[in-house]
Structures are given as structure tokens and as C-alpha cells.
Amino acid sequence: MTDESTPDVPEQGATAPDESMRLSKRMAALGICSRREADDYIERGWVRVDGVVVNILGSRVLPGQEITLDKPAQQAQANRVTILINKPVGFVSGQAERGYKPASVLVTLDNHWDGDLSGVRFHPQHLRGLAPAGRLDIDSVGMLVLTQDGRVAKTLIGEDSPVDKEYLVRVAGALSEEGLRLLNHGLELDGAALKPASVTWQNKDQLRFILREGKKRQIRRMCELVGLRVVGLKRIRIGNVRLGQLPPGKWRYLAANEHFD
């Protein structure tokens, strides 16, 4: 006899119908957290499906089932930080490579910008699990985001991310009206058409790019296709968050009232 008060949760770890999805993948798709964070929360017994604790990795859920986090998971998320760095030339975005240091080495108490208005106090715990949400070339400068929060990472680098990025790009060479039109829409990279962009002249030798995608060295390659050479590139905005007055080499916390989307 079935207890009708018990939610219909697929058996933990069992084979489920074709329309089901791994719980951790579903949590990431819903923007609740990253898959890595989801696995951690599931193992700790902090995840409920239709009110029932699910604590076995690999468990599957059906579309429409309600997924909630217990208070310990909510508190863990609230304690995660996101950091903005004004990256100088010569630092890589992620892991150290070819002898170059990662930008994360700049996140020290001495480099913390005194104009930070977030109210967050630096703690060494903030360095754990800090990862770049997007990249910025070694020879480019400006805003780089490092985060402990999988939700922020998904917002910025998820496949369907709606967040645009704004750059100031100093160029050398002559740009025709047709070239400018192609920069806005009509170019291909790696055999695929680029999404429409907004590219306008900022001054006589500097262009303003607003992109909604981030292929490797995309702006430099776009410029090469229309006969331009990039002399300098600076990212000044990601979504609703601007670099502002943050000095080169300094960093600050993302404030609670700041959101990229």
C-alpha cells in the first residue's frame, strides 16, 4: 500500500525514466549552484527533492520536481565571495603557464583596494576554490572576475549567458565602412558565424566593442580579419558591473547589491 503523503522522488542512485536528469546537473541548469557544489551539498544531505532529503550521488530527478537547499547549504552560498581584479599585462587568467603567474596571486591583503565599498573583510578562506569566471588574454588588461560561487560562474560563462562584455581597443591600420560593418556582424571564427556585436569608434585610434560571446582572442582575431592590429585592449564592464576607478593590479569584492545580469 502506497503512502500518498510521500513525494514521488525517483529512487536514489537507481535507473530512472528517459526524461529524468542527474540531480546535480539539474541543479546547475536551474542556476542553484555549480555541479561540483551540488555534489558536495548532496553528499552532506543538504538537498531536498519535493521535501525529501536526497544524499546519494547520481540520483535522478524528473522535470517539474522542486529542488531546495537546506539552511547549511544556503549559508555556505552566502559566504562565498566574488572578486574583481584590474588585471595588468603579464598575468594569465587561470593556472600558471609558460612561466607567467596567474592573476589570483594579486589577491592579497596588501593589494586590496582601499576604495572597496562592499563591507567585506578579507579572510584567507576567501582564496579557497577561487576560480576565474571567463578569461582575459595575458597581453590584455582590465576587469577579471574570480569567484567561489558557481552561480556567478554560470551567469558569466554558461553556454546561454546573456551577459555582455565591454572593451576599449586601441588599433593600428585603416578601417573601411565595410570593415566596421563586418565587425558588427558578418565575421566567422573557427568555421562558425559570430554573434552580432556592437563596435563603434571611441576616438580616432580606439574602438569600443560590446560582445556577448568570448572566443579565444576573439577581438584580436576579428580585427585581423578587417586589416587592423590591436595595440591595446582593456575590458571595462561585464554586464551591470563596471571596472570604474579600480587601479591596475588592485582588487575588490563584488558588493551584495551588485549583479552582473
PDB file of C-alpha atoms in Angstrom:
ATOM      1  CA  MET A   1       0.000   0.000   0.000  1.00  0.00           C
ATOM      2  CA  THR A   2       1.416   3.376  -1.020  1.00  0.00           C
ATOM      3  CA  ASP A   3       1.743   6.251   1.434  1.00  0.00           C
ATOM      4  CA  GLU A   4       0.268   9.126  -0.587  1.00  0.00           C
ATOM      5  CA  SER A   5       1.943  11.706   1.677  1.00  0.00           C
ATOM      6  CA  THR A   6       5.423  10.712   0.419  1.00  0.00           C
ATOM      7  CA  PRO A   7       6.630  12.731  -2.637  1.00  0.00           C
ATOM      8  CA  ASP A   8       7.287  10.708  -5.791  1.00  0.00           C
ATOM      9  CA  VAL A   9      11.090  11.011  -5.820  1.00  0.00           C
ATOM     10  CA  PRO A  10      12.986   8.698  -8.189  1.00  0.00           C
ATOM     11  CA  GLU A  11      14.848   6.056  -6.227  1.00  0.00           C
ATOM     12  CA  GLN A  12      18.260   7.370  -5.195  1.00  0.00           C
ATOM     13  CA  GLY A  13      21.008   6.069  -7.446  1.00  0.00           C
ATOM     14  CA  ALA A  14      18.572   3.955  -9.475  1.00  0.00           C
ATOM     15  CA  THR A  15      17.862   3.919 -13.202  1.00  0.00           C
ATOM     16  CA  ALA A  16      15.121   6.451 -13.955  1.00  0.00           C
ATOM     17  CA  PRO A  17      12.895   7.296 -16.944  1.00  0.00           C
ATOM     18  CA  ASP A  18      14.468   8.832 -20.045  1.00  0.00           C
ATOM     19  CA  GLU A  19      13.138  12.304 -19.209  1.00  0.00           C
ATOM     20  CA  SER A  20      14.966  12.314 -15.886  1.00  0.00           C
ATOM     21  CA  MET A  21      18.246  14.104 -15.256  1.00  0.00           C
ATOM     22  CA  ARG A  22      21.036  13.738 -12.720  1.00  0.00           C
ATOM     23  CA  LEU A  23      20.170  15.849  -9.703  1.00  0.00           C
ATOM     24  CA  SER A  24      23.473  17.739  -9.741  1.00  0.00           C
ATOM     25  CA  LYS A  25      23.096  18.558 -13.447  1.00  0.00           C
ATOM     26  CA  ARG A  26      19.530  19.736 -12.887  1.00  0.00           C
ATOM     27  CA  MET A  27      20.640  21.977 -10.009  1.00  0.00           C
ATOM     28  CA  ALA A  28      23.312  23.543 -12.216  1.00  0.00           C
ATOM     29  CA  ALA A  29      20.828  24.012 -15.079  1.00  0.00           C
ATOM     30  CA  LEU A  30      18.446  25.802 -12.721  1.00  0.00           C
ATOM     31  CA  GLY A  31      21.242  28.093 -11.540  1.00  0.00           C
ATOM     32  CA  ILE A  32      21.037  26.833  -7.953  1.00  0.00           C
ATOM     33  CA  CYS A  33      24.781  26.146  -7.816  1.00  0.00           C
ATOM     34  CA  SER A  34      27.550  24.531  -9.851  1.00  0.00           C
ATOM     35  CA  ARG A  35      27.611  20.753 -10.384  1.00  0.00           C
ATOM     36  CA  ARG A  36      30.637  20.460  -8.110  1.00  0.00           C
ATOM     37  CA  GLU A  37      28.852  22.376  -5.377  1.00  0.00           C
ATOM     38  CA  ALA A  38      25.708  20.296  -5.949  1.00  0.00           C
ATOM     39  CA  ASP A  39      27.622  17.049  -5.432  1.00  0.00           C
ATOM     40  CA  ASP A  40      29.049  18.424  -2.191  1.00  0.00           C
ATOM     41  CA  TYR A  41      25.634  19.519  -0.919  1.00  0.00           C
ATOM     42  CA  ILE A  42      24.046  16.177  -1.890  1.00  0.00           C
ATOM     43  CA  GLU A  43      26.716  14.176  -0.044  1.00  0.00           C
ATOM     44  CA  ARG A  44      26.193  16.337   3.054  1.00  0.00           C
ATOM     45  CA  GLY A  45      22.440  15.747   2.977  1.00  0.00           C
ATOM     46  CA  TRP A  46      21.628  19.408   2.330  1.00  0.00           C
ATOM     47  CA  VAL A  47      19.456  18.877  -0.781  1.00  0.00           C
ATOM     48  CA  ARG A  48      15.745  18.049  -0.856  1.00  0.00           C
ATOM     49  CA  VAL A  49      13.592  16.975  -3.779  1.00  0.00           C
ATOM     50  CA  ASP A  50       9.901  17.618  -3.163  1.00  0.00           C
ATOM     51  CA  GLY A  51      10.766  17.921   0.513  1.00  0.00           C
ATOM     52  CA  VAL A  52      12.685  14.637   0.795  1.00  0.00           C
ATOM     53  CA  VAL A  53      16.431  14.608   1.518  1.00  0.00           C
ATOM     54  CA  VAL A  54      18.449  13.127  -1.364  1.00  0.00           C
ATOM     55  CA  ASN A  55      22.006  12.278  -0.334  1.00  0.00           C
ATOM     56  CA  ILE A  56      23.252   9.769  -2.913  1.00  0.00           C
ATOM     57  CA  LEU A  57      25.394  10.976  -5.805  1.00  0.00           C
ATOM     58  CA  GLY A  58      23.962  10.042  -9.192  1.00  0.00           C
ATOM     59  CA  SER A  59      20.367  10.340  -8.066  1.00  0.00           C
ATOM     60  CA  ARG A  60      17.995  11.493 -10.788  1.00  0.00           C
ATOM     61  CA  VAL A  61      15.001  13.806 -10.815  1.00  0.00           C
ATOM     62  CA  LEU A  62      12.077  14.430 -13.120  1.00  0.00           C
ATOM     63  CA  PRO A  63      11.147  17.746 -14.763  1.00  0.00           C
ATOM     64  CA  GLY A  64       8.966  19.844 -12.525  1.00  0.00           C
ATOM     65  CA  GLN A  65      10.145  18.377  -9.229  1.00  0.00           C
ATOM     66  CA  GLU A  66      11.000  21.013  -6.630  1.00  0.00           C
ATOM     67  CA  ILE A  67      14.638  21.152  -5.526  1.00  0.00           C
ATOM     68  CA  THR A  68      15.508  23.087  -2.369  1.00  0.00           C
ATOM     69  CA  LEU A  69      18.604  23.640  -0.258  1.00  0.00           C
ATOM     70  CA  ASP A  70      18.696  23.292   3.500  1.00  0.00           C
ATOM     71  CA  LYS A  71      19.943  26.205   5.585  1.00  0.00           C
ATOM     72  CA  PRO A  72      23.569  24.953   5.859  1.00  0.00           C
ATOM     73  CA  ALA A  73      23.843  24.990   2.046  1.00  0.00           C
ATOM     74  CA  GLN A  74      22.216  28.417   1.858  1.00  0.00           C
ATOM     75  CA  GLN A  75      24.692  29.720   4.431  1.00  0.00           C
ATOM     76  CA  ALA A  76      27.607  28.166   2.545  1.00  0.00           C
ATOM     77  CA  GLN A  77      26.495  30.008  -0.590  1.00  0.00           C
ATOM     78  CA  ALA A  78      26.082  33.284   1.294  1.00  0.00           C
ATOM     79  CA  ASN A  79      29.683  33.018   2.496  1.00  0.00           C
ATOM     80  CA  ARG A  80      31.136  32.586  -0.982  1.00  0.00           C
ATOM     81  CA  VAL A  81      32.845  35.651  -2.427  1.00  0.00           C
ATOM     82  CA  THR A  82      33.374  37.098  -5.882  1.00  0.00           C
ATOM     83  CA  ILE A  83      36.394  39.271  -6.573  1.00  0.00           C
ATOM     84  CA  LEU A  84      37.112  41.803  -9.310  1.00  0.00           C
ATOM     85  CA  ILE A  85      40.717  42.394 -10.368  1.00  0.00           C
ATOM     86  CA  ASN A  86      42.053  45.090 -12.659  1.00  0.00           C
ATOM     87  CA  LYS A  87      44.455  42.694 -14.357  1.00  0.00           C
ATOM     88  CA  PRO A  88      47.724  44.162 -15.642  1.00  0.00           C
ATOM     89  CA  VAL A  89      49.637  42.867 -18.666  1.00  0.00           C
ATOM     90  CA  GLY A  90      51.761  39.799 -17.942  1.00  0.00           C
ATOM     91  CA  PHE A  91      49.335  37.773 -15.818  1.00  0.00           C
ATOM     92  CA  VAL A  92      47.290  34.830 -17.075  1.00  0.00           C
ATOM     93  CA  SER A  93      43.655  34.365 -16.103  1.00  0.00           C
ATOM     94  CA  GLY A  94      43.822  30.788 -14.855  1.00  0.00           C
ATOM     95  CA  GLN A  95      46.597  28.389 -13.946  1.00  0.00           C
ATOM     96  CA  ALA A  96      50.234  29.444 -14.257  1.00  0.00           C
ATOM     97  CA  GLU A  97      51.636  28.752 -17.729  1.00  0.00           C
ATOM     98  CA  ARG A  98      54.899  29.292 -19.612  1.00  0.00           C
ATOM     99  CA  GLY A  99      56.410  30.913 -16.535  1.00  0.00           C
ATOM    100  CA  TYR A 100      53.645  33.517 -16.187  1.00  0.00           C
ATOM    101  CA  LYS A 101      51.821  33.933 -12.876  1.00  0.00           C
ATOM    102  CA  PRO A 102      48.046  33.665 -12.516  1.00  0.00           C
ATOM    103  CA  ALA A 103      46.164  36.854 -11.697  1.00  0.00           C
ATOM    104  CA  SER A 104      44.970  35.200  -8.471  1.00  0.00           C
ATOM    105  CA  VAL A 105      48.376  35.906  -6.888  1.00  0.00           C
ATOM    106  CA  LEU A 106      47.328  39.566  -6.803  1.00  0.00           C
ATOM    107  CA  VAL A 107      44.574  38.772  -4.290  1.00  0.00           C
ATOM    108  CA  THR A 108      46.420  39.672  -1.106  1.00  0.00           C
ATOM    109  CA  LEU A 109      45.570  41.948   1.781  1.00  0.00           C
ATOM    110  CA  ASP A 110      48.170  44.486   0.595  1.00  0.00           C
ATOM    111  CA  ASN A 111      46.593  44.643  -2.882  1.00  0.00           C
ATOM    112  CA  HIS A 112      43.043  45.101  -1.605  1.00  0.00           C
ATOM    113  CA  TRP A 113      41.751  48.433  -2.950  1.00  0.00           C
ATOM    114  CA  ASP A 114      41.036  50.921  -0.182  1.00  0.00           C
ATOM    115  CA  GLY A 115      38.094  52.201  -2.213  1.00  0.00           C
ATOM    116  CA  ASP A 116      36.233  48.895  -1.797  1.00  0.00           C
ATOM    117  CA  LEU A 117      32.726  49.738  -0.536  1.00  0.00           C
ATOM    118  CA  SER A 118      31.462  46.146  -0.203  1.00  0.00           C
ATOM    119  CA  GLY A 119      31.985  45.998   3.548  1.00  0.00           C
ATOM    120  CA  VAL A 120      33.543  42.522   3.247  1.00  0.00           C
ATOM    121  CA  ARG A 121      36.673  41.971   5.321  1.00  0.00           C
ATOM    122  CA  PHE A 122      39.499  39.955   3.805  1.00  0.00           C
ATOM    123  CA  HIS A 123      39.934  36.410   5.103  1.00  0.00           C
ATOM    124  CA  PRO A 124      42.335  33.727   3.797  1.00  0.00           C
ATOM    125  CA  GLN A 125      39.296  31.436   3.431  1.00  0.00           C
ATOM    126  CA  HIS A 126      38.251  33.630   0.506  1.00  0.00           C
ATOM    127  CA  LEU A 127      41.179  32.255  -1.517  1.00  0.00           C
ATOM    128  CA  ARG A 128      39.929  28.652  -1.370  1.00  0.00           C
ATOM    129  CA  GLY A 129      38.236  27.467  -4.548  1.00  0.00           C
ATOM    130  CA  LEU A 130      38.607  30.882  -6.172  1.00  0.00           C
ATOM    131  CA  ALA A 131      38.439  30.402  -9.941  1.00  0.00           C
ATOM    132  CA  PRO A 132      38.245  32.707 -12.991  1.00  0.00           C
ATOM    133  CA  ALA A 133      34.782  33.177 -14.490  1.00  0.00           C
ATOM    134  CA  GLY A 134      35.972  33.869 -18.012  1.00  0.00           C
ATOM    135  CA  ARG A 135      39.388  34.779 -19.317  1.00  0.00           C
ATOM    136  CA  LEU A 136      41.418  37.801 -20.295  1.00  0.00           C
ATOM    137  CA  ASP A 137      44.478  37.405 -22.528  1.00  0.00           C
ATOM    138  CA  ILE A 138      47.919  37.792 -20.991  1.00  0.00           C
ATOM    139  CA  ASP A 139      48.532  40.944 -23.040  1.00  0.00           C
ATOM    140  CA  SER A 140      45.118  42.453 -22.204  1.00  0.00           C
ATOM    141  CA  VAL A 141      44.150  44.460 -19.144  1.00  0.00           C
ATOM    142  CA  GLY A 142      41.036  45.308 -17.184  1.00  0.00           C
ATOM    143  CA  MET A 143      38.271  43.502 -15.365  1.00  0.00           C
ATOM    144  CA  LEU A 144      38.803  39.859 -14.482  1.00  0.00           C
ATOM    145  CA  VAL A 145      36.305  38.049 -12.267  1.00  0.00           C
ATOM    146  CA  LEU A 146      37.371  35.382  -9.786  1.00  0.00           C
ATOM    147  CA  THR A 147      34.652  33.624  -7.820  1.00  0.00           C
ATOM    148  CA  GLN A 148      33.893  30.880  -5.320  1.00  0.00           C
ATOM    149  CA  ASP A 149      30.249  30.938  -6.381  1.00  0.00           C
ATOM    150  CA  GLY A 150      29.126  28.512  -9.078  1.00  0.00           C
ATOM    151  CA  ARG A 151      26.035  30.626  -9.733  1.00  0.00           C
ATOM    152  CA  VAL A 152      28.219  33.569 -10.735  1.00  0.00           C
ATOM    153  CA  ALA A 153      30.369  31.370 -12.958  1.00  0.00           C
ATOM    154  CA  LYS A 154      27.287  30.011 -14.737  1.00  0.00           C
ATOM    155  CA  THR A 155      25.925  33.523 -15.234  1.00  0.00           C
ATOM    156  CA  LEU A 156      29.137  34.707 -16.882  1.00  0.00           C
ATOM    157  CA  ILE A 157      30.378  31.712 -18.840  1.00  0.00           C
ATOM    158  CA  GLY A 158      27.331  29.478 -19.238  1.00  0.00           C
ATOM    159  CA  GLU A 159      26.522  28.480 -22.809  1.00  0.00           C
ATOM    160  CA  ASP A 160      23.457  30.719 -22.906  1.00  0.00           C
ATOM    161  CA  SER A 161      24.863  33.570 -20.824  1.00  0.00           C
ATOM    162  CA  PRO A 162      23.061  36.845 -21.610  1.00  0.00           C
ATOM    163  CA  VAL A 163      25.807  38.958 -20.046  1.00  0.00           C
ATOM    164  CA  ASP A 164      27.725  41.244 -22.398  1.00  0.00           C
ATOM    165  CA  LYS A 165      31.293  42.497 -22.010  1.00  0.00           C
ATOM    166  CA  GLU A 166      32.597  45.911 -22.992  1.00  0.00           C
ATOM    167  CA  TYR A 167      36.134  46.663 -24.170  1.00  0.00           C
ATOM    168  CA  LEU A 168      38.164  49.664 -25.245  1.00  0.00           C
ATOM    169  CA  VAL A 169      40.512  48.619 -28.049  1.00  0.00           C
ATOM    170  CA  ARG A 170      43.355  50.721 -29.454  1.00  0.00           C
ATOM    171  CA  VAL A 171      44.089  49.748 -33.038  1.00  0.00           C
ATOM    172  CA  ALA A 172      46.538  50.473 -35.826  1.00  0.00           C
ATOM    173  CA  GLY A 173      45.636  50.406 -39.510  1.00  0.00           C
ATOM    174  CA  ALA A 174      42.838  51.676 -41.728  1.00  0.00           C
ATOM    175  CA  LEU A 175      39.248  50.570 -41.210  1.00  0.00           C
ATOM    176  CA  SER A 176      36.740  50.959 -44.047  1.00  0.00           C
ATOM    177  CA  GLU A 177      32.999  51.374 -43.559  1.00  0.00           C
ATOM    178  CA  GLU A 178      32.586  47.814 -44.813  1.00  0.00           C
ATOM    179  CA  GLY A 179      35.177  46.635 -42.276  1.00  0.00           C
ATOM    180  CA  LEU A 180      33.261  48.326 -39.458  1.00  0.00           C
ATOM    181  CA  ARG A 181      30.047  46.727 -40.683  1.00  0.00           C
ATOM    182  CA  LEU A 182      31.693  43.300 -40.625  1.00  0.00           C
ATOM    183  CA  LEU A 183      32.983  43.842 -37.100  1.00  0.00           C
ATOM    184  CA  ASN A 184      29.405  44.443 -36.015  1.00  0.00           C
ATOM    185  CA  HIS A 185      28.073  41.370 -37.825  1.00  0.00           C
ATOM    186  CA  GLY A 186      29.235  39.115 -40.607  1.00  0.00           C
ATOM    187  CA  LEU A 187      32.574  37.618 -39.495  1.00  0.00           C
ATOM    188  CA  GLU A 188      33.347  33.966 -38.823  1.00  0.00           C
ATOM    189  CA  LEU A 189      35.890  32.386 -36.477  1.00  0.00           C
ATOM    190  CA  ASP A 190      36.750  28.692 -36.316  1.00  0.00           C
ATOM    191  CA  GLY A 191      34.204  27.971 -39.031  1.00  0.00           C
ATOM    192  CA  ALA A 192      31.250  29.471 -37.135  1.00  0.00           C
ATOM    193  CA  ALA A 193      29.472  32.787 -37.552  1.00  0.00           C
ATOM    194  CA  LEU A 194      29.962  35.228 -34.691  1.00  0.00           C
ATOM    195  CA  LYS A 195      27.016  36.650 -32.811  1.00  0.00           C
ATOM    196  CA  PRO A 196      26.124  40.276 -33.595  1.00  0.00           C
ATOM    197  CA  ALA A 197      28.341  42.746 -31.731  1.00  0.00           C
ATOM    198  CA  SER A 198      28.317  46.480 -31.157  1.00  0.00           C
ATOM    199  CA  VAL A 199      31.500  48.095 -32.441  1.00  0.00           C
ATOM    200  CA  THR A 200      31.857  51.879 -32.671  1.00  0.00           C
ATOM    201  CA  TRP A 201      34.645  54.425 -32.783  1.00  0.00           C
ATOM    202  CA  GLN A 202      35.551  55.819 -29.351  1.00  0.00           C
ATOM    203  CA  ASN A 203      38.120  58.208 -30.810  1.00  0.00           C
ATOM    204  CA  LYS A 204      40.417  58.312 -33.834  1.00  0.00           C
ATOM    205  CA  ASP A 205      42.500  55.274 -32.806  1.00  0.00           C
ATOM    206  CA  GLN A 206      40.249  53.459 -30.349  1.00  0.00           C
ATOM    207  CA  LEU A 207      37.202  51.258 -30.853  1.00  0.00           C
ATOM    208  CA  ARG A 208      34.537  50.269 -28.323  1.00  0.00           C
ATOM    209  CA  PHE A 209      33.494  46.595 -28.531  1.00  0.00           C
ATOM    210  CA  ILE A 210      30.461  45.108 -26.789  1.00  0.00           C
ATOM    211  CA  LEU A 211      30.319  41.317 -27.157  1.00  0.00           C
ATOM    212  CA  ARG A 212      28.035  38.556 -25.938  1.00  0.00           C
ATOM    213  CA  GLU A 213      30.459  35.718 -26.517  1.00  0.00           C
ATOM    214  CA  GLY A 214      34.094  35.098 -25.709  1.00  0.00           C
ATOM    215  CA  LYS A 215      36.058  33.007 -28.159  1.00  0.00           C
ATOM    216  CA  LYS A 216      39.786  32.783 -27.569  1.00  0.00           C
ATOM    217  CA  ARG A 217      41.473  36.066 -28.554  1.00  0.00           C
ATOM    218  CA  GLN A 218      38.243  36.970 -30.323  1.00  0.00           C
ATOM    219  CA  ILE A 219      38.694  40.737 -30.626  1.00  0.00           C
ATOM    220  CA  ARG A 220      42.266  40.474 -31.864  1.00  0.00           C
ATOM    221  CA  ARG A 221      41.260  37.897 -34.466  1.00  0.00           C
ATOM    222  CA  MET A 222      38.232  39.945 -35.561  1.00  0.00           C
ATOM    223  CA  CYS A 223      40.450  42.971 -36.065  1.00  0.00           C
ATOM    224  CA  GLU A 224      42.961  40.981 -38.104  1.00  0.00           C
ATOM    225  CA  LEU A 225      40.165  39.896 -40.449  1.00  0.00           C
ATOM    226  CA  VAL A 226      39.432  43.537 -41.336  1.00  0.00           C
ATOM    227  CA  GLY A 227      43.071  44.661 -41.587  1.00  0.00           C
ATOM    228  CA  LEU A 228      43.586  46.093 -38.100  1.00  0.00           C
ATOM    229  CA  ARG A 229      46.226  45.349 -35.495  1.00  0.00           C
ATOM    230  CA  VAL A 230      45.313  45.586 -31.818  1.00  0.00           C
ATOM    231  CA  VAL A 231      47.742  47.791 -29.903  1.00  0.00           C
ATOM    232  CA  GLY A 232      45.956  47.696 -26.538  1.00  0.00           C
ATOM    233  CA  LEU A 233      42.846  46.060 -25.109  1.00  0.00           C
ATOM    234  CA  LYS A 234      41.034  46.851 -21.851  1.00  0.00           C
ATOM    235  CA  ARG A 235      37.839  45.284 -20.506  1.00  0.00           C
ATOM    236  CA  ILE A 236      35.845  47.933 -18.658  1.00  0.00           C
ATOM    237  CA  ARG A 237      32.490  46.284 -17.988  1.00  0.00           C
ATOM    238  CA  ILE A 238      30.873  42.888 -17.525  1.00  0.00           C
ATOM    239  CA  GLY A 239      27.091  43.068 -17.528  1.00  0.00           C
ATOM    240  CA  ASN A 240      25.955  45.654 -14.997  1.00  0.00           C
ATOM    241  CA  VAL A 241      29.321  45.826 -13.208  1.00  0.00           C
ATOM    242  CA  ARG A 242      31.940  48.363 -14.271  1.00  0.00           C
ATOM    243  CA  LEU A 243      35.677  48.467 -13.636  1.00  0.00           C
ATOM    244  CA  GLY A 244      35.323  52.077 -12.546  1.00  0.00           C
ATOM    245  CA  GLN A 245      38.218  53.568 -10.591  1.00  0.00           C
ATOM    246  CA  LEU A 246      39.769  50.240  -9.539  1.00  0.00           C
ATOM    247  CA  PRO A 247      43.537  50.761 -10.081  1.00  0.00           C
ATOM    248  CA  PRO A 248      45.681  48.339 -12.122  1.00  0.00           C
ATOM    249  CA  GLY A 249      46.877  45.421 -10.013  1.00  0.00           C
ATOM    250  CA  LYS A 250      44.301  46.046  -7.294  1.00  0.00           C
ATOM    251  CA  TRP A 251      41.170  44.059  -6.444  1.00  0.00           C
ATOM    252  CA  ARG A 252      37.867  44.465  -4.637  1.00  0.00           C
ATOM    253  CA  TYR A 253      34.899  42.358  -3.607  1.00  0.00           C
ATOM    254  CA  LEU A 254      31.648  42.272  -5.546  1.00  0.00           C
ATOM    255  CA  ALA A 255      29.164  44.015  -3.238  1.00  0.00           C
ATOM    256  CA  ALA A 256      25.897  42.396  -2.180  1.00  0.00           C
ATOM    257  CA  ASN A 257      23.903  44.923  -4.214  1.00  0.00           C
ATOM    258  CA  GLU A 258      25.919  44.351  -7.414  1.00  0.00           C
ATOM    259  CA  HIS A 259      24.746  41.858 -10.023  1.00  0.00           C
ATOM    260  CA  PHE A 260      26.170  41.038 -13.437  1.00  0.00           C
ATOM    261  CA  ASP A 261      22.789  40.284 -15.011  1.00  0.00           C
TER     262      ASP A 261
END
